[in-house]
Each structure stands twice: as C-alpha cells, then as structure tokens.
mmCIF file of C-alpha atoms and ligand atoms in Angstrom:
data_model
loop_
_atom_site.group_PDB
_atom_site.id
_atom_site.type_symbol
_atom_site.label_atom_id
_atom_site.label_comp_id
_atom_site.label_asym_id
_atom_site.label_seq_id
_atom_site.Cartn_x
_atom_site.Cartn_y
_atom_site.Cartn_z
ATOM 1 C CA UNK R 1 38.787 226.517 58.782
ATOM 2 C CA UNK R 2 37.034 229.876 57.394
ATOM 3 C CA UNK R 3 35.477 232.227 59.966
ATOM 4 C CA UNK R 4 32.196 231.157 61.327
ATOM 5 C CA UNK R 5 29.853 234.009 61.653
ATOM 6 C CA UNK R 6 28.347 234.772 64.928
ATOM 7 C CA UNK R 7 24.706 233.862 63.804
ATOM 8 C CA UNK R 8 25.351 230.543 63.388
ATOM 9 C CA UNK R 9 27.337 229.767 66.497
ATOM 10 C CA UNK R 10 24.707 231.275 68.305
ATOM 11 C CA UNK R 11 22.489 228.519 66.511
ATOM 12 C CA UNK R 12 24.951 225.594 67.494
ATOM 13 C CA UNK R 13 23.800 225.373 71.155
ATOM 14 C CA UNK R 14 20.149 224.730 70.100
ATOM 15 C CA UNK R 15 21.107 221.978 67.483
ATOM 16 C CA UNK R 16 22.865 220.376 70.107
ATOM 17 C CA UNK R 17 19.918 220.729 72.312
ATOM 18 C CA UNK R 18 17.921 219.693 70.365
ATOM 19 C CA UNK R 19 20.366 216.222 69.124
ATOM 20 C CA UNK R 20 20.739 215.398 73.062
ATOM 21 C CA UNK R 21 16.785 215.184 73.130
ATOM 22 C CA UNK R 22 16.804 212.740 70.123
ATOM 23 C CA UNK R 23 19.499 210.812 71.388
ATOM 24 C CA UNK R 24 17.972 210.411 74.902
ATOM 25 C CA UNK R 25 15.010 208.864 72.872
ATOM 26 C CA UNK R 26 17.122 206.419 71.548
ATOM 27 C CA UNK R 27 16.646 207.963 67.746
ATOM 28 C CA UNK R 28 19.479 207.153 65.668
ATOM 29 C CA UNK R 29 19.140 209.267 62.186
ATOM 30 C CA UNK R 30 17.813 212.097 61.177
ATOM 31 C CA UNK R 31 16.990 214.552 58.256
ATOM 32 C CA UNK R 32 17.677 218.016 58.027
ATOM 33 C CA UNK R 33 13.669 217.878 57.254
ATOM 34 C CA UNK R 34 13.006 216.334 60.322
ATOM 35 C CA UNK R 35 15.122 218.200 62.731
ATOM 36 C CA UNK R 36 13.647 221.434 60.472
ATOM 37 C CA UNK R 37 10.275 220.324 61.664
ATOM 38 C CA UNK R 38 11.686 220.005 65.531
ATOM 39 C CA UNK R 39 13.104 223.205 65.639
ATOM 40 C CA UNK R 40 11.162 225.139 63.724
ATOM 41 C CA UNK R 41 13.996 226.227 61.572
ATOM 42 C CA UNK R 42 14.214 225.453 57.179
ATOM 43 C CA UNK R 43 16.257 222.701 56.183
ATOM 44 C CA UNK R 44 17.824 224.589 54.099
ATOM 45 C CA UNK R 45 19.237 226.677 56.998
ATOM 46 C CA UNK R 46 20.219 223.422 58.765
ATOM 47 C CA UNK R 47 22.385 222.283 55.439
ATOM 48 C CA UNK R 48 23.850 225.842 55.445
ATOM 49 C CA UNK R 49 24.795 225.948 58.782
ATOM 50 C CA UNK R 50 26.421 222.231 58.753
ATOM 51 C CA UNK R 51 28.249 223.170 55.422
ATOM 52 C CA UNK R 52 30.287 225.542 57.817
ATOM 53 C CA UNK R 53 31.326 222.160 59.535
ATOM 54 C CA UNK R 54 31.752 220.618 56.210
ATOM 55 C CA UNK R 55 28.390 219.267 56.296
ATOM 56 C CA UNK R 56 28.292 216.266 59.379
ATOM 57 C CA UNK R 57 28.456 213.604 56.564
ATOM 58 C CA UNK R 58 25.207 212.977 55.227
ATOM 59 C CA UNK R 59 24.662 209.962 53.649
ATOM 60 C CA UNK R 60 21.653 208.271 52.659
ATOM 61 C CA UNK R 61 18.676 208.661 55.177
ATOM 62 C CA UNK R 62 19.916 211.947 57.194
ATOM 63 C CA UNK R 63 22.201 212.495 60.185
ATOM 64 C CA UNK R 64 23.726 209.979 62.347
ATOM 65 C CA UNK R 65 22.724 211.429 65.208
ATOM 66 C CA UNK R 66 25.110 210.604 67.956
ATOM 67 C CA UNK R 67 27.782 211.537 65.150
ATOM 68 C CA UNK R 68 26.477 214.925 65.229
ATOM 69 C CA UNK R 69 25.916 215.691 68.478
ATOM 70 C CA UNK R 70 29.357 213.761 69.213
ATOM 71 C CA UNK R 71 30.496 217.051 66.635
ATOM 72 C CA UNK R 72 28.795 219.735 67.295
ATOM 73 C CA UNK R 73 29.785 219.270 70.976
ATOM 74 C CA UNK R 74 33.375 219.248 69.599
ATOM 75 C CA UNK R 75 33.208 222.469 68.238
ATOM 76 C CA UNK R 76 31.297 223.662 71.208
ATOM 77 C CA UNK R 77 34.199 222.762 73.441
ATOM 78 C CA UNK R 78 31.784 221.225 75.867
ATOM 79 C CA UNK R 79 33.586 217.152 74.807
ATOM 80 C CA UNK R 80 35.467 217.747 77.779
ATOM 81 C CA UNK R 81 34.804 219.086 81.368
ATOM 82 C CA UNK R 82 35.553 222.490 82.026
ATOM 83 C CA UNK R 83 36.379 224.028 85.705
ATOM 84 C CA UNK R 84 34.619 226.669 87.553
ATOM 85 C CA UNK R 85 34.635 228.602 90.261
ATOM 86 C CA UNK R 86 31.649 230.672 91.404
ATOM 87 C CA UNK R 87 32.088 234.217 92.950
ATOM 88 C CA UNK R 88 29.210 235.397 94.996
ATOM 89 C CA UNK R 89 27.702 232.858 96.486
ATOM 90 C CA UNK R 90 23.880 234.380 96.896
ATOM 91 C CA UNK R 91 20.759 233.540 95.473
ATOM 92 C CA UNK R 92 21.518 233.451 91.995
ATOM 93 C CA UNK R 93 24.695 231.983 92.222
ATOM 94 C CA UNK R 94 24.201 228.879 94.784
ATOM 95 C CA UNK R 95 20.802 227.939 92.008
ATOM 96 C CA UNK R 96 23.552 227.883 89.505
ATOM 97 C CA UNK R 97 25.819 225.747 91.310
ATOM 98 C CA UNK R 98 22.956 223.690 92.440
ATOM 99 C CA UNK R 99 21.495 223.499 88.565
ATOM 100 C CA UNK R 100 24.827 223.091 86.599
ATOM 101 C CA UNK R 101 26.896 220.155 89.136
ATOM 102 C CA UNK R 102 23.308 218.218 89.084
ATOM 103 C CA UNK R 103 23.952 217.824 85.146
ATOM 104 C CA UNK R 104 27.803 217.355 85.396
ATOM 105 C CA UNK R 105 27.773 215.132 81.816
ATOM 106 C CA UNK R 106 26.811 218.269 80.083
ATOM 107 C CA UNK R 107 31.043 219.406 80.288
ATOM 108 C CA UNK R 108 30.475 222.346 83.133
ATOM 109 C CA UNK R 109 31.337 221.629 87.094
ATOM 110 C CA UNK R 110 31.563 223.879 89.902
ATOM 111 C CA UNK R 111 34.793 223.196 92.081
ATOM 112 C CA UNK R 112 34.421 225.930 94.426
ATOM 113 C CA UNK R 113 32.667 229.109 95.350
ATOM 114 C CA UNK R 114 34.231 232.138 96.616
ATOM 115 C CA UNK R 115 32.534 235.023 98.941
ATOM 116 C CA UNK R 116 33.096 238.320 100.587
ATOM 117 C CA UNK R 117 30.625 237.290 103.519
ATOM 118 C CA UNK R 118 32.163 235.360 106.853
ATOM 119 C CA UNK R 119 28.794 233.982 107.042
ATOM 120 C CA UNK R 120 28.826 232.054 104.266
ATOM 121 C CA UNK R 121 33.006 231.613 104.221
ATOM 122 C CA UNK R 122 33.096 227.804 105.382
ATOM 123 C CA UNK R 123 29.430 226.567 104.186
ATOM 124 C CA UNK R 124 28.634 224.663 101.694
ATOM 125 C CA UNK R 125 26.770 224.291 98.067
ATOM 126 C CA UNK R 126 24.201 221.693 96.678
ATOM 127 C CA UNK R 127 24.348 217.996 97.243
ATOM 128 C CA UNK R 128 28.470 217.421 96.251
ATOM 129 C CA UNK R 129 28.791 220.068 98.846
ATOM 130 C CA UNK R 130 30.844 222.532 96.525
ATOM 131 C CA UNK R 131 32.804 224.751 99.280
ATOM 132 C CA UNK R 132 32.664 228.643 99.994
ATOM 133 C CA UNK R 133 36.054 229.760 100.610
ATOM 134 C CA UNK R 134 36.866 233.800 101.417
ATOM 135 C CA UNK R 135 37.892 235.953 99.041
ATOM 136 C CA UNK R 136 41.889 236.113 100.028
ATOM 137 C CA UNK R 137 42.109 232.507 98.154
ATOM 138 C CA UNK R 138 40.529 233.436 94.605
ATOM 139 C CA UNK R 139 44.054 233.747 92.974
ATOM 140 C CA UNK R 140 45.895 230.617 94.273
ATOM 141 C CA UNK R 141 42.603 228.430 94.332
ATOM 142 C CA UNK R 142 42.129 229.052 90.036
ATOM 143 C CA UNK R 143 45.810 228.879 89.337
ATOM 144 C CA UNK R 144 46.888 225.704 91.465
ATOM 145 C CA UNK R 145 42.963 223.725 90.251
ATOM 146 C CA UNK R 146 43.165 224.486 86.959
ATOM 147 C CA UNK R 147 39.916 226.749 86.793
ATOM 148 C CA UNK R 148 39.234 227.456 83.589
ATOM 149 C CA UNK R 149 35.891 229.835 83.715
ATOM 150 C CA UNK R 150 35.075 231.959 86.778
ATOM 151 C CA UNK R 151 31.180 232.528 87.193
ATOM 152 C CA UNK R 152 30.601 236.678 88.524
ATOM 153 C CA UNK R 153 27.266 236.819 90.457
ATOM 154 C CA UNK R 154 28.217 240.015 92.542
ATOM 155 C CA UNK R 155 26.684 243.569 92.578
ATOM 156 C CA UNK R 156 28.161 245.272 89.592
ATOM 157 C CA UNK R 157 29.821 247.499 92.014
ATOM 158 C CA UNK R 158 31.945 244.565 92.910
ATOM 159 C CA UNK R 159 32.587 243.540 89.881
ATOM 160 C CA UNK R 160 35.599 245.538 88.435
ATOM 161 C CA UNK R 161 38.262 244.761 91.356
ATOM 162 C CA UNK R 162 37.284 240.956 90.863
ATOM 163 C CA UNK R 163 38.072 241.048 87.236
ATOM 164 C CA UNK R 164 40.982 242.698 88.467
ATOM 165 C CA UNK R 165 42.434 239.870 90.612
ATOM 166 C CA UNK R 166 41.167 237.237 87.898
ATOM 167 C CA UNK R 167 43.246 239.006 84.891
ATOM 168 C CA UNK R 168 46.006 238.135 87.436
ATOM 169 C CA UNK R 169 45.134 233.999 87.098
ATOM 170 C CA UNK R 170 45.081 232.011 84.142
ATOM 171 C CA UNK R 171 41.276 232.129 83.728
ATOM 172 C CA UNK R 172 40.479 231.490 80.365
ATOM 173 C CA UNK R 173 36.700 232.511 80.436
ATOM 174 C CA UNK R 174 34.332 235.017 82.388
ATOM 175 C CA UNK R 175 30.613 233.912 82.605
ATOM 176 C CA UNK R 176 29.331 237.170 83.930
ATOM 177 C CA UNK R 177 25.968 238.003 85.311
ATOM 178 C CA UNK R 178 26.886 241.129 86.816
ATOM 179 C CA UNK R 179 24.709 243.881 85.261
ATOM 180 C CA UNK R 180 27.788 245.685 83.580
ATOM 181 C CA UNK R 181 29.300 245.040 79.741
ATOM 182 C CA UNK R 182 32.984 243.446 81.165
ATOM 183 C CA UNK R 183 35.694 244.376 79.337
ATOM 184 C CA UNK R 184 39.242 242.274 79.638
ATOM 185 C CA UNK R 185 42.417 241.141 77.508
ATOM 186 C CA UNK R 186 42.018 239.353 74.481
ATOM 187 C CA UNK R 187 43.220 236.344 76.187
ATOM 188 C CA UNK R 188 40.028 236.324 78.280
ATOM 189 C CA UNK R 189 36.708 235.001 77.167
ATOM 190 C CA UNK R 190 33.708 237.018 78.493
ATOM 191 C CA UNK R 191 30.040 236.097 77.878
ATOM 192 C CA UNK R 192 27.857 238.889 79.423
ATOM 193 C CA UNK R 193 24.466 237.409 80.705
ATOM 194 C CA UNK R 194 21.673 240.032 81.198
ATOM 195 C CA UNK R 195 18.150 238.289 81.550
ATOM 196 C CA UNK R 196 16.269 241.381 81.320
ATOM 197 C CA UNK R 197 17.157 241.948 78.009
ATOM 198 C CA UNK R 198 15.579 238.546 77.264
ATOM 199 C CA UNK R 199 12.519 239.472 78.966
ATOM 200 C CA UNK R 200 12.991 242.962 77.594
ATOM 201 C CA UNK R 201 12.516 241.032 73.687
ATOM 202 C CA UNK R 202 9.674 239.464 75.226
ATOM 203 C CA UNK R 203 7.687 242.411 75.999
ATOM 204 C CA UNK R 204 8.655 243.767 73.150
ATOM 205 C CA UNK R 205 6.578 241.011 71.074
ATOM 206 C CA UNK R 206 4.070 241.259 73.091
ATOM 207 C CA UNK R 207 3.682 245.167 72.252
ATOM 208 C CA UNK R 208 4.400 243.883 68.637
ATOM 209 C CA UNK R 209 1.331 241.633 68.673
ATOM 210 C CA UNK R 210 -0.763 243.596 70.389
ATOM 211 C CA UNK R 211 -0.332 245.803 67.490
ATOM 212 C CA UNK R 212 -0.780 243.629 64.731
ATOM 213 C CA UNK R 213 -4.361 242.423 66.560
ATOM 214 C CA UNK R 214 -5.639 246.184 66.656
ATOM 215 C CA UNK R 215 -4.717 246.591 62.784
ATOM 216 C CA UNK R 216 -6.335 243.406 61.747
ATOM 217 C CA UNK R 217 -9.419 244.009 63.751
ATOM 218 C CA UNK R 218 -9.560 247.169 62.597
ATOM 219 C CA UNK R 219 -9.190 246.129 59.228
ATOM 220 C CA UNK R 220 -11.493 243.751 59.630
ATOM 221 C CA UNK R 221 -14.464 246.173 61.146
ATOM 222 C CA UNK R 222 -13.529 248.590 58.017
ATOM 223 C CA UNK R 223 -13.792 246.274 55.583
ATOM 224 C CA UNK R 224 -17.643 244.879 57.392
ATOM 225 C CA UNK R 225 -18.775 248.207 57.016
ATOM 226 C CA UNK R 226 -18.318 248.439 53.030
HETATM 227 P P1 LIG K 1 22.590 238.102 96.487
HETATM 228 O O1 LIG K 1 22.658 239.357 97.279
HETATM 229 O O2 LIG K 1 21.757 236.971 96.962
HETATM 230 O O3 LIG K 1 24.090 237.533 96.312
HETATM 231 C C1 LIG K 1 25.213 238.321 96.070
HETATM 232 C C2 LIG K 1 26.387 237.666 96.791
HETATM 233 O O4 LIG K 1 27.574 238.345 96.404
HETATM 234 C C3 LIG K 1 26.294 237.761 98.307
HETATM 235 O O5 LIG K 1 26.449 236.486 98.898
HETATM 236 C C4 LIG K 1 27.410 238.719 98.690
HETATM 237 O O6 LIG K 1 27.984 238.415 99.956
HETATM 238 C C5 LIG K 1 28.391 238.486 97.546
HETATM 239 N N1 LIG K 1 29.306 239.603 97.345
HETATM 240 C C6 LIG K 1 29.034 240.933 97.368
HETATM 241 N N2 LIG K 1 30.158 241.631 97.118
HETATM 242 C C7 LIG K 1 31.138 240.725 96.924
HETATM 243 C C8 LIG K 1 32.523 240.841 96.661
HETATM 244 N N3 LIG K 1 33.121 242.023 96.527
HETATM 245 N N4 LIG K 1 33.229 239.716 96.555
HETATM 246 C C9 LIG K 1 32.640 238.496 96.702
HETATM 247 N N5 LIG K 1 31.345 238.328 96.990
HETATM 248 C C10 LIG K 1 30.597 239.435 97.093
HETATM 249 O O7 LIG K 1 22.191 238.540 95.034
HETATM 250 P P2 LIG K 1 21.691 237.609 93.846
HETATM 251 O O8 LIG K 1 20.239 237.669 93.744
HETATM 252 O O9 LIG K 1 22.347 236.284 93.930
HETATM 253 O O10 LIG K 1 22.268 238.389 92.580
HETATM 254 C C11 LIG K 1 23.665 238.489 92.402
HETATM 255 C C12 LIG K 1 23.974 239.574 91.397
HETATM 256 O O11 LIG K 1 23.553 239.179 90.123
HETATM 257 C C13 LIG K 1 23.241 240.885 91.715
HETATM 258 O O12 LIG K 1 24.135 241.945 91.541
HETATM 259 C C14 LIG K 1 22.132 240.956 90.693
HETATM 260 O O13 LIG K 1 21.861 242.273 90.316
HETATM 261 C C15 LIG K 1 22.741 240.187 89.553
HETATM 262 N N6 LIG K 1 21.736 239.504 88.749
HETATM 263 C C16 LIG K 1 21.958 239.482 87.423
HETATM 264 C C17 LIG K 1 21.104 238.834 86.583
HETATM 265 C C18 LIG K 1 21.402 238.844 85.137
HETATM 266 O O14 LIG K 1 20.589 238.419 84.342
HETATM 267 N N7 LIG K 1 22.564 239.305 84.723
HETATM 268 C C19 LIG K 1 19.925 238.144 87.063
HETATM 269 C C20 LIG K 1 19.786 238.177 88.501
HETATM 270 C C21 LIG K 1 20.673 238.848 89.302
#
C-alpha cells in the first residue's frame, strides 16, 4: 500500500466516530453526501480520503456502513483489544482507567496500574477493580501480560527514568500525557497528548473572531457614515 499522509489518518478516527454513531442508530448505508453533511467535511474529501483505502466499495446507494466502520477500524488497529498498563495512578490517570475499561468494545483495556506511592500500592481502580501495583513490578508485569501500550500520567520530571525501564520491555506504544515531547527507538510508538495546546487553538479562535467582529463592525459604521 502507498504511504498515507498524516492528514488523513488524523481524519480516520473521526470517520470512525462518526460510522459507530450511525451504526448504533441502526443506519445501514450511507453517502459520502450524507456523512459530508454529518461531519461537516466535502464529499469530495470523503472519496479522496477512502481512495487511500481503495475506496470502501461503493456501490449503488453509498457506504455499507458496518463494512466501513468494520474497515476503517482495521486500519486503525483498534479490531482487536490492545493491553495497557497505567503509570501514575492520580487524578488524571484513575479518570482514564475509569473512562476507557467502562467502554472496553472500543479495542483499549486497562490491566493494571503502576505507582510510586505506598498509599495507593495495593488499591484499586474503577468498577473491574484494575490493581495498583509498586513500581519494582513495571518490567516483569508488561513482559509476562503481554502489555502492549503503557499510559505515562506522571510529573514530567518522572517521566524520563520510566521510559527508561519501559525501552527495557516489549512495549510497543507510549500514550504519554506527561508535559514533555518523548523521544524513544523506532520500535516504540509514542503519541504525545498535551491538552493545553487544544485549548491553546481554542483561544486562539476566539482572539481570531474577536477580530474579524471589530473589522466588520467597523466596516460596517464606515460604510453608514458615507
Ligand atoms: P496527580 O498528582 O493526581 O497524579 C500523579 C501520580 O503520579 C501520583 O499518584 C504520584 O504518586 C504518581 N507518581 C509520581 N512520580 C511517580 C513515579 N516516579 N513513578 C510512578 N508514579 C509516580 O496528578 P494528575 O492530575 O493525575 O496529573 C498527572 C500528570 O499529568 C501531571 O504531571 C500533570 O502535569 C500531567 N497532565 C497532563 C495533561 C496533558 O494534557 N498532557 C493534562 C493533565 C495533567
């Protein structure tokens, strides 16, 4: 298969998103116009995209929906259930575990959390009770369950001797929220997660907005005065 540019993997997610919601409504087909007019994106974009794939099979009326998402899971990786292990079992990181075991079909599961703390060493997680274990057992634990992705949600500070010990296992994947850029072997997956920077686009827009109001009204009080 030709290289798939960034742009529209980053898309993928969001189609399948957006395919689970029609399924769950029982919707069987659909047209790239239709699922244009969902997501606010142009058909054309849609065909584009799906040509990458060799284009879903689209016969007739549109998309066979369950086909699709079936597909576009496929390529996701997310057909099957992937292992993980949370380190840092805090705030952030028990709403994860919490959040991602209570929607196990969607291929993601929390085995096990891992913690520097003695008070949390021995507790629990969530409803399936996902267990804190100390630190000492990181290694073995990922190697001997099959782990594939370990889940950082440490202080940065923290984070570098971690990564450390996990280049040691055969993770496959990093999901870091640790605010630092992680950088490992080739062999090692790494998606850095910063939410600021979403929020950061956000207030961005809203500057950008802001700006295109004061232009227009000022247009418009120019133009009222001719
Ligand atoms: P928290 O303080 O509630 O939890 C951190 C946990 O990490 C604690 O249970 C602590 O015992 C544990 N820990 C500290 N050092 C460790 C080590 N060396 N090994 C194992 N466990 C260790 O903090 P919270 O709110 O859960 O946030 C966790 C981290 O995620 C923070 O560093 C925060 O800055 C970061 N964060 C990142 C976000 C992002 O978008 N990337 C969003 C929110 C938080």
């Amino acid at each position: 298969m030709r290289e798939i540019s960034q742009a529209v993997i980053g898309r993928l997610p969001r189609y399948y998103r957006y395919l689970g919601d029609l399924q769950q409504e029982g919707i069987e087909r659909v047209s790239s116009r239709e699922l244009s007019h969902i997501m606010g994106v142009t058909a054309s974009q849609i065909r584009q995209d799906f040509n990458n794939f060799g284009g879903f099979g689209q016969q007739g009326y549109g998309y066979n929906v369950d086909h699709l998402h079936t597909e576009i899971g496929r390529i996701l990786g997310v057909d099957h259930e992937h292992s993980m292990v949370l380190i840092g079992a805090g705030n952030l990181g028990q709403a994860l575990v919490k959040y991602m075991n209570s929607r196990r079909d969607r291929g993601f599961y929390f085995k096990a959390a891992f913690d520097i703390s003695p008070k949390l060493q021995g507790k629990s997680i969530g409803e399936d009770e996902v267990p804190i274990y100390a630190m000492d057992n990181l290694a073995g634990y990922i190697d001997s369950a099959g782990i594939d992705i370990a889940v950082l949600t440490i202080p940065k500070t923290a984070a570098l001797d971690i990564v450390e010990v996990l280049e040691g296992t055969q993770i496959k994947a990093i999901w870091n929220f640790a605010h630092l850029d992680l950088k490992v072997p080739e062999r090692i997956q790494v998606e850095n997660v910063h939410l600021q920077d979403s929020l950061m686009k956000l207030t961005y827009s809203i500057g950008e907005y802001e700006k295109r109001q004061e232009t227009e009204q000022s247009t418009a009080k120019k133009s009222r005065r001719k």
